[in-house]
Coordinates of C-alpha atoms in Angstrom, one line a residue:
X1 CA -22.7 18.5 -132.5
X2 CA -21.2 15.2 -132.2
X3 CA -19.0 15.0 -129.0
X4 CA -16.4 12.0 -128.3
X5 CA -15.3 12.0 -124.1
X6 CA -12.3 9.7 -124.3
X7 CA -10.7 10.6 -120.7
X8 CA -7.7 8.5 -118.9
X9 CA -8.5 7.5 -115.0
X10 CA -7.4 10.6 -113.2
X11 CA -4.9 8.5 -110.5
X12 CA -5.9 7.6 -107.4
X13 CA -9.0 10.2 -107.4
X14 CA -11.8 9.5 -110.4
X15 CA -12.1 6.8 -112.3
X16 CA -12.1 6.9 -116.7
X17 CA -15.4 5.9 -116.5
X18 CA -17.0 8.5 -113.9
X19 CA -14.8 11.2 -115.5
X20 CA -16.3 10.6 -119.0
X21 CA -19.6 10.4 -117.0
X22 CA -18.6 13.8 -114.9
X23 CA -17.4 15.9 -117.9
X24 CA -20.4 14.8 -120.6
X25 CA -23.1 15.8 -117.6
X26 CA -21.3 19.2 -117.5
X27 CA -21.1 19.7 -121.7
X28 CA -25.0 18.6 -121.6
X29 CA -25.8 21.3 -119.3
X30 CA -24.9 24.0 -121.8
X31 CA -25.5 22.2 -124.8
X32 CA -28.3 19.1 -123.9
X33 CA -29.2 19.0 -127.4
X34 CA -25.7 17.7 -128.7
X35 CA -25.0 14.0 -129.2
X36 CA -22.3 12.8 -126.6
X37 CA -20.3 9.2 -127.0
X38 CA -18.5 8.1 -123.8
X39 CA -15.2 6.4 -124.3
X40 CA -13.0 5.7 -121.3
X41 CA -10.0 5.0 -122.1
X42 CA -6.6 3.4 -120.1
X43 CA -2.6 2.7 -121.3
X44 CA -2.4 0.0 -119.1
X45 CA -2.3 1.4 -115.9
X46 CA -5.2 2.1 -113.3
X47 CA -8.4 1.9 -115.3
X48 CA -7.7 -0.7 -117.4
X49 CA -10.0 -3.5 -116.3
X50 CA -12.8 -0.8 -116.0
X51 CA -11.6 0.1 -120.1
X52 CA -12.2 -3.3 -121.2
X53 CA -15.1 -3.7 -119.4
X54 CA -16.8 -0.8 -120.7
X55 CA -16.0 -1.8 -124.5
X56 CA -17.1 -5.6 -124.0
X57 CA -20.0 -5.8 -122.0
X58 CA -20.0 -9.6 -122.2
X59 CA -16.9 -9.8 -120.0
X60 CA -17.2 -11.7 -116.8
X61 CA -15.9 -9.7 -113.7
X62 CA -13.8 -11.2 -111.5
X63 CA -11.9 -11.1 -108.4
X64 CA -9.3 -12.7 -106.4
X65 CA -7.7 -12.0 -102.9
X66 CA -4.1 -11.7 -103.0
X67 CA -0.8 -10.6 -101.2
X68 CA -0.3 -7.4 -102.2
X69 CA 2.9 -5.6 -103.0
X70 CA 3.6 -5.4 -99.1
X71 CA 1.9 -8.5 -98.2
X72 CA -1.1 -7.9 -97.2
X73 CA -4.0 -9.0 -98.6
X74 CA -5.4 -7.1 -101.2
X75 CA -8.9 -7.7 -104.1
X76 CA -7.8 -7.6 -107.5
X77 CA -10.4 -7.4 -110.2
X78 CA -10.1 -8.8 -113.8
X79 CA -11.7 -9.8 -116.6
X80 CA -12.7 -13.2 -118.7
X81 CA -13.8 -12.1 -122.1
X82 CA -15.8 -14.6 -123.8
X83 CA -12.9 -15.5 -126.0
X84 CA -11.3 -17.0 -122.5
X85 CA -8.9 -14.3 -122.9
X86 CA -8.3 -13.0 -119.3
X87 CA -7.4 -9.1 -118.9
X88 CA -5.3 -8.5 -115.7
X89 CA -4.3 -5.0 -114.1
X90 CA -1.3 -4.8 -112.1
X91 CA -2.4 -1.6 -110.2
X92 CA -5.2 -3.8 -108.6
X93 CA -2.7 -6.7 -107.0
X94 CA 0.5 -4.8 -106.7
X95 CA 0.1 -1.2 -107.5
X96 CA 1.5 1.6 -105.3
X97 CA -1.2 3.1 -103.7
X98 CA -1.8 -0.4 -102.0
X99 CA 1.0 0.0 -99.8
X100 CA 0.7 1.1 -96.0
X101 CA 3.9 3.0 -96.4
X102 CA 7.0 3.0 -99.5
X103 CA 9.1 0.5 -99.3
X104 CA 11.3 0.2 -102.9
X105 CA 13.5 -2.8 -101.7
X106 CA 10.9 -4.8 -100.7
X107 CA 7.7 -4.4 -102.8
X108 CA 6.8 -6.9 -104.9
X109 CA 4.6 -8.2 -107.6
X110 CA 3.6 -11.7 -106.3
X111 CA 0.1 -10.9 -106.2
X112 CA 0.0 -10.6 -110.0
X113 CA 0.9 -13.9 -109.9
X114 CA -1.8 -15.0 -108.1
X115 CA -4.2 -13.4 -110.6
X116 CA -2.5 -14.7 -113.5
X117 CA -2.8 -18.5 -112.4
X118 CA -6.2 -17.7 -110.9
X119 CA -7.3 -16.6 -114.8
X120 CA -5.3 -19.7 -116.1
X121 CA -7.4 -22.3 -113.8
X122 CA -10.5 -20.6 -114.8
X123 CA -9.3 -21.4 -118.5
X124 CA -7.6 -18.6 -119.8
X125 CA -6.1 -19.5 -123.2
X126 CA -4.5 -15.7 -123.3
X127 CA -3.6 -13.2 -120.8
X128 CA -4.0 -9.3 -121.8
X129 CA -1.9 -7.3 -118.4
X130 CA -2.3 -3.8 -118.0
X131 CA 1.6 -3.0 -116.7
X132 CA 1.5 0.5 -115.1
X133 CA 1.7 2.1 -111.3
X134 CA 3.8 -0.6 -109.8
X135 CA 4.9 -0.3 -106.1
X136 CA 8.1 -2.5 -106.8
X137 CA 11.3 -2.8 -109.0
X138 CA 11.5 -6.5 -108.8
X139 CA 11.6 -7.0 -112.6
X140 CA 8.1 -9.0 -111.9
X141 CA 10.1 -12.0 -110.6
X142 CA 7.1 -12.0 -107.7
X143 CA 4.8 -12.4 -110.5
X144 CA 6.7 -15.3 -111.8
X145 CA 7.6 -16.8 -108.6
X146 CA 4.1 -17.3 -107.9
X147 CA 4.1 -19.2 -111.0
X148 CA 6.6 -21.2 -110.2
X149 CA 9.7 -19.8 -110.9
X150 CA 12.4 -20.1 -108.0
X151 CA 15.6 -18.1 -106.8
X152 CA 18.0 -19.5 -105.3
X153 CA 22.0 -17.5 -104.2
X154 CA 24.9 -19.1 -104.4
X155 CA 24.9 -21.5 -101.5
X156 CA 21.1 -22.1 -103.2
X157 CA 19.1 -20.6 -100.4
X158 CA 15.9 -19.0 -101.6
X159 CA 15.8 -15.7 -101.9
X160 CA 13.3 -13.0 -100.6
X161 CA 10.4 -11.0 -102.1
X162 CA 11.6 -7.7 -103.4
X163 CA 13.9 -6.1 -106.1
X164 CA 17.0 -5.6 -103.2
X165 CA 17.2 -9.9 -103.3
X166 CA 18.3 -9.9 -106.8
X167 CA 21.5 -8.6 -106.1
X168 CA 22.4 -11.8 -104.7
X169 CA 20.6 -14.2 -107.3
X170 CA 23.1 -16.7 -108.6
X171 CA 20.6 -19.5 -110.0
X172 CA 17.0 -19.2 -112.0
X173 CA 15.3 -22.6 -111.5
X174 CA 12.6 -22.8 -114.2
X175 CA 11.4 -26.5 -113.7
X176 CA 8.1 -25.8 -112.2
X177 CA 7.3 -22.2 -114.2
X178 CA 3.8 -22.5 -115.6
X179 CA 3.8 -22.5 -119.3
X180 CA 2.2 -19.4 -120.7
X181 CA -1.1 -19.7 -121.9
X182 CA -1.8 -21.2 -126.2
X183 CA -2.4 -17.6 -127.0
X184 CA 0.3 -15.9 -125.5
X185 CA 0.5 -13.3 -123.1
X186 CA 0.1 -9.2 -124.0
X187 CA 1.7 -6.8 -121.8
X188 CA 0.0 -3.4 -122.5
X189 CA 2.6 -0.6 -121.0
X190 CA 2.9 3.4 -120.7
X191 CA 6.1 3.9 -120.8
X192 CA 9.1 2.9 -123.3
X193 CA 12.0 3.0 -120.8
X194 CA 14.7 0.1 -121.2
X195 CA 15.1 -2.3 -118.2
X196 CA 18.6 -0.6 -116.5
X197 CA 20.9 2.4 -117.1
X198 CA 19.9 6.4 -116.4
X199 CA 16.6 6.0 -118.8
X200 CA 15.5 2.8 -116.6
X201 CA 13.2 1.5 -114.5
X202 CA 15.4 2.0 -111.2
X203 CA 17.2 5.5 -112.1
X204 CA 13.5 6.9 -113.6
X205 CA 10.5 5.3 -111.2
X206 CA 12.2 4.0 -108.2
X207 CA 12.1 7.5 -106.5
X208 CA 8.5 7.7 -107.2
X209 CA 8.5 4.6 -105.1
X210 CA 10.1 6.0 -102.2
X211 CA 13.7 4.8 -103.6
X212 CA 16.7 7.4 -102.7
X213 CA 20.1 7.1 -104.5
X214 CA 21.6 4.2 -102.5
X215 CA 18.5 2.3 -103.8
X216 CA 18.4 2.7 -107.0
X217 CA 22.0 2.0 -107.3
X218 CA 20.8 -1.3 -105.7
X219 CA 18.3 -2.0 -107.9
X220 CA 19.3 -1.1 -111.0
X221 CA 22.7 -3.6 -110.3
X222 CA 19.8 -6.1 -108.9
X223 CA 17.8 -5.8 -112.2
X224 CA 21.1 -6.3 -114.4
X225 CA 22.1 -9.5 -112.3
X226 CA 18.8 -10.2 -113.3
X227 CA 19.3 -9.7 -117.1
X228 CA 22.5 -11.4 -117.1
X229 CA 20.9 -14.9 -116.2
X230 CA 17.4 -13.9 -117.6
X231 CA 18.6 -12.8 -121.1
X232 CA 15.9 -11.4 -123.5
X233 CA 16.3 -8.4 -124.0
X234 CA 17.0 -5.8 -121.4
X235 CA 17.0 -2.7 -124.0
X236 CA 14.1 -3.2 -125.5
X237 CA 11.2 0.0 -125.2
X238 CA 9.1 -0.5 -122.6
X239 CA 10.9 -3.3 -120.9
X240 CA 11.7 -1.6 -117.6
X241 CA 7.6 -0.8 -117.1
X242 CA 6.3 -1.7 -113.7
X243 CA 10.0 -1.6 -112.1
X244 CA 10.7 -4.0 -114.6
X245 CA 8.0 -6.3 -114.6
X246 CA 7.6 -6.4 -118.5
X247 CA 11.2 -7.5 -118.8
X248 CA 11.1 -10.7 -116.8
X249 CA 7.7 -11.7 -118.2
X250 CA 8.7 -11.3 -121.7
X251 CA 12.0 -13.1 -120.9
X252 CA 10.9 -15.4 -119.2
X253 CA 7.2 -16.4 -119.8
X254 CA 7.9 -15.0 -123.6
X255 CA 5.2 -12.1 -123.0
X256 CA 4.6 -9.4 -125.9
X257 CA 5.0 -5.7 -124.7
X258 CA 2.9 -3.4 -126.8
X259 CA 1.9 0.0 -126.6
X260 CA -0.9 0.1 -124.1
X261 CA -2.7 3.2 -125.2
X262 CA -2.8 2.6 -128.5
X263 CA -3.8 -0.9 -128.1
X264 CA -7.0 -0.1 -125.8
X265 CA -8.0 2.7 -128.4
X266 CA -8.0 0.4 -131.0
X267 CA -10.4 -1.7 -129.0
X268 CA -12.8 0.5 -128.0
X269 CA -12.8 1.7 -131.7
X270 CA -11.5 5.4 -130.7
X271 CA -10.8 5.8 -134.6
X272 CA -14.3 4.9 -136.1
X273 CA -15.6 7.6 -133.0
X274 CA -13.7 10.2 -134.2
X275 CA -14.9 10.1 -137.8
X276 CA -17.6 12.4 -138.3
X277 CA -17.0 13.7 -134.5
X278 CA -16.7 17.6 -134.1
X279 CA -15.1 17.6 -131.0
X280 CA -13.6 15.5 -128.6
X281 CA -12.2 15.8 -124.7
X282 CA -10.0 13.9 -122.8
X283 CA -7.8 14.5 -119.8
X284 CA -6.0 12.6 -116.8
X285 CA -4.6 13.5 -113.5
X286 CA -1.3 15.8 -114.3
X287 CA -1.1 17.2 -118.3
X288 CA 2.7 17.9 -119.1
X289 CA 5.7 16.5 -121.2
X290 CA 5.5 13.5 -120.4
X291 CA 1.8 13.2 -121.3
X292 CA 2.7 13.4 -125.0
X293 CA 5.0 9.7 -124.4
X294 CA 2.8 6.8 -124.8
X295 CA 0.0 7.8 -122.3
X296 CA -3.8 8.0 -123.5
X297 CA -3.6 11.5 -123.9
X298 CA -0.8 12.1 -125.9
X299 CA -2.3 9.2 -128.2
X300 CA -5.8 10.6 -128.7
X301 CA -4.2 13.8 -129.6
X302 CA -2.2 12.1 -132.4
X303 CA -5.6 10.3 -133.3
X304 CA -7.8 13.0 -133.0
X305 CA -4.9 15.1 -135.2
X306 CA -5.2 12.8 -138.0
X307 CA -9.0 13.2 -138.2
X308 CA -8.6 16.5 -137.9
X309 CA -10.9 16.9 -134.8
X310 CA -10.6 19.4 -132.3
X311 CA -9.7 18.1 -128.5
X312 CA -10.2 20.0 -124.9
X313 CA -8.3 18.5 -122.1
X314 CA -8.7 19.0 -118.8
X315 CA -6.2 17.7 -115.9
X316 CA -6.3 18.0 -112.5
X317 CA -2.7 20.4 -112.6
X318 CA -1.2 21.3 -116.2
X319 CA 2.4 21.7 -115.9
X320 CA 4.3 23.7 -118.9
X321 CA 3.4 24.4 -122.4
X322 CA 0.2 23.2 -123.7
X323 CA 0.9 21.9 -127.6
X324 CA -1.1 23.8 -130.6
X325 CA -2.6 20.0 -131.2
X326 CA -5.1 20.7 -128.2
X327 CA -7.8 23.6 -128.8
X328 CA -8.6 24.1 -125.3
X329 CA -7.1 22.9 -122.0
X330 CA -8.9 23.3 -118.5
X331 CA -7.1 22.8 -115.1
X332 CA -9.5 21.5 -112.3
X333 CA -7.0 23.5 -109.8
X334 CA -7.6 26.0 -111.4
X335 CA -11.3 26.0 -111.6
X336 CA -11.6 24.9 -107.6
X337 CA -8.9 27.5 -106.5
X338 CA -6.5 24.9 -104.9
X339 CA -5.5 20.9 -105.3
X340 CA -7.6 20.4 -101.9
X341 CA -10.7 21.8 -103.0
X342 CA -10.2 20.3 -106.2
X343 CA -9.3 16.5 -104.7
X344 CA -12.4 16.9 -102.4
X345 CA -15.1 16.7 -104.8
X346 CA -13.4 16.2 -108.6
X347 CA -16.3 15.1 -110.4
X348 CA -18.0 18.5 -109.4
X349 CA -15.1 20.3 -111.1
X350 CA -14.4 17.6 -113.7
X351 CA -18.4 18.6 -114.6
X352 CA -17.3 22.5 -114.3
X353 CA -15.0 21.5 -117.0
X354 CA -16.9 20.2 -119.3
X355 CA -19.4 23.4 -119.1
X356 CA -16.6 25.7 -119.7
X357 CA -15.4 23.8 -122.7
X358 CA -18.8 23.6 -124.3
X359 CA -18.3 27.5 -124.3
X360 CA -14.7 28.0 -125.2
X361 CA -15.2 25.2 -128.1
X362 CA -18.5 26.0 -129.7
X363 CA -20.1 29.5 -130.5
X364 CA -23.0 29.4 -128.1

């Protein structure tokens, strides 16, 4: 049989790559004679340097020390393909986990500035960022401050780090704003919330940030004092990604914001795998209704469905009703007996998975 492994990052525990790795080693243990293809895969989030990566091998790592999202310094890998087009993860300079403890107000995206000029004085002509686990909802005005932009209040004092300081912005000074590279900038996203309102970045993510209600009624009013001297276009899908982040870079720097998953299946040529493929598994952290919304598993099932190719998933926890598009689902709780056991050694379990699909999916 011809296996495809296309598997997102499970967040903050396994990487795409070693989960691919971890769920063929357990499908080759019942079934060694089958031919298995490893795809990682990413939507713009955590894994998406290491998805690149793995589909050009001739991209040149990189990395650059920066403030992260609570200042301190952090190492942020990217990529130069050999194009000069740069590929930048937001997770890695200014991503959630990176913080000692939440602060929503605060956090910032400054660090993804650094990259971003770090890739443009290495000769960048055209930035590919992966938008996706932000630890702020500063509508990536960090990110552009470090390129230049400044902030100024009324009585044209600076203003602070953090999403809480745009309440009070009253000027955008642009003069010394980098320009955006020849070949424009990509913003690859996971999400197609609008900047503000009950569906935005503030009312939907901040709590995951540590926001309660008093914040993200801050925020949100931040981010549309924001928009109102910003302009762009606040409503469009996807701009509230990364508290906002793709909003100010498209308005500002006159970024693109596409559909990450899709995009980084198209470039590891997910399609052409899946023809003549008799089966295919994927999987992430958490499977539930929201996995089906622009995230790499909801996408390969769409893919897979249209070349009519059976998929197993496996998550860490599956939450609700698993859709008739997936033949077989596996929960790595479930298998390990709890989320400790399960969080202490994944890629044994993740392997586990893969054995039991081999079985539930085939007839040996």
């Amino acid at each position: 049989m011809r296996v495809v492994v296309a598997p997102d990052s499970f967040k903050g525990s396994v990487t795409a790559d070693d989960a691919a790795r971890a769920l063929a080693s357990g499908w080759l243990a019942h079934r060694p004679g089958d031919d298995v293809r490893l795809l990682p895969l990413a939507d713009g989030g955590e894994g998406t340097v290491d998805a690149f990566a793995a589909a050009l091998p001739d991209a040149v790592r990189r990395t650059t020390v920066v403030p992260g999202p609570d200042g301190r310094q952090v190492s942020a890998a990217w990529l130069l393909l050999p194009d000069r087009t740069a590929v930048l993860e937001l997770a890695q300079s200014s991503g959630l986990p990176l913080m000692a403890s939440p602060d929503p107000l605060g956090a910032h995206t400054y660090g993804l500035g650094v990259v971003a000029r770090a890739a443009l004085d290495a000769g960048a002509t055209r930035l590919v960022i992966g938008l996706g686990g932000s630890a702020s909802t500063d509508g990536g005005t960090g990110a552009l401050r470090a390129l230049g932009l400044r902030l100024h209040d009324d009585r044209g004092r600076e203003l602070p780090l953090g999403g809480a300081a745009l309440a009070e912005l009253a000027r955008l000074d642009t003069t010394d704003l980098l320009p955006a590279p020849p070949g424009g900038v990509q913003l690859l996203v996971d999400v197609t919330a609008p900047l503000t309102g009950p569906a935005g970045s503030a009312a939907v993510y901040g709590p995951q940030k540590g926001a309660g209600p008093a914040d993200v009624t801050l925020l949100d009013g931040a981010l549309r004092r924001l928009a109102e001297l910003a302009g762009g276009q606040p409503d469009e899908p996807g701009a509230g990604a990364a508290g906002g982040a793709a909003y100010g870079l498209a308005a500002l720097w006159g970024a693109r914001i596409v559909p990450g998953a899709t995009t980084i299946a198209e470039l590891v040529g997910l399609a052409e795998a899946l023809v003549g493929a008799d089966v295919v598994l994927t999987g992430e952290g958490r499977f539930d209704e929201t996995s089906l919304t622009g995230k790499v598993v909801g996408s390969l099932l769409d893919a897979a469905g249209a070349a009519a190719v059976p998929v197993g998933v496996v998550a860490g926890q599956i939450s609700g009703t698993v859709p008739g598009s997936v033949s077989a689902a596996m929960s790595l709780v479930g298998l390990a007996g709890s989320v400790d056991v399960a969080l202490n050694d994944p890629t044994t379990w993740l392997a586990a998975a893969g054995e039991a699909l081999s079985r539930q999916l085939t007839r040996g």
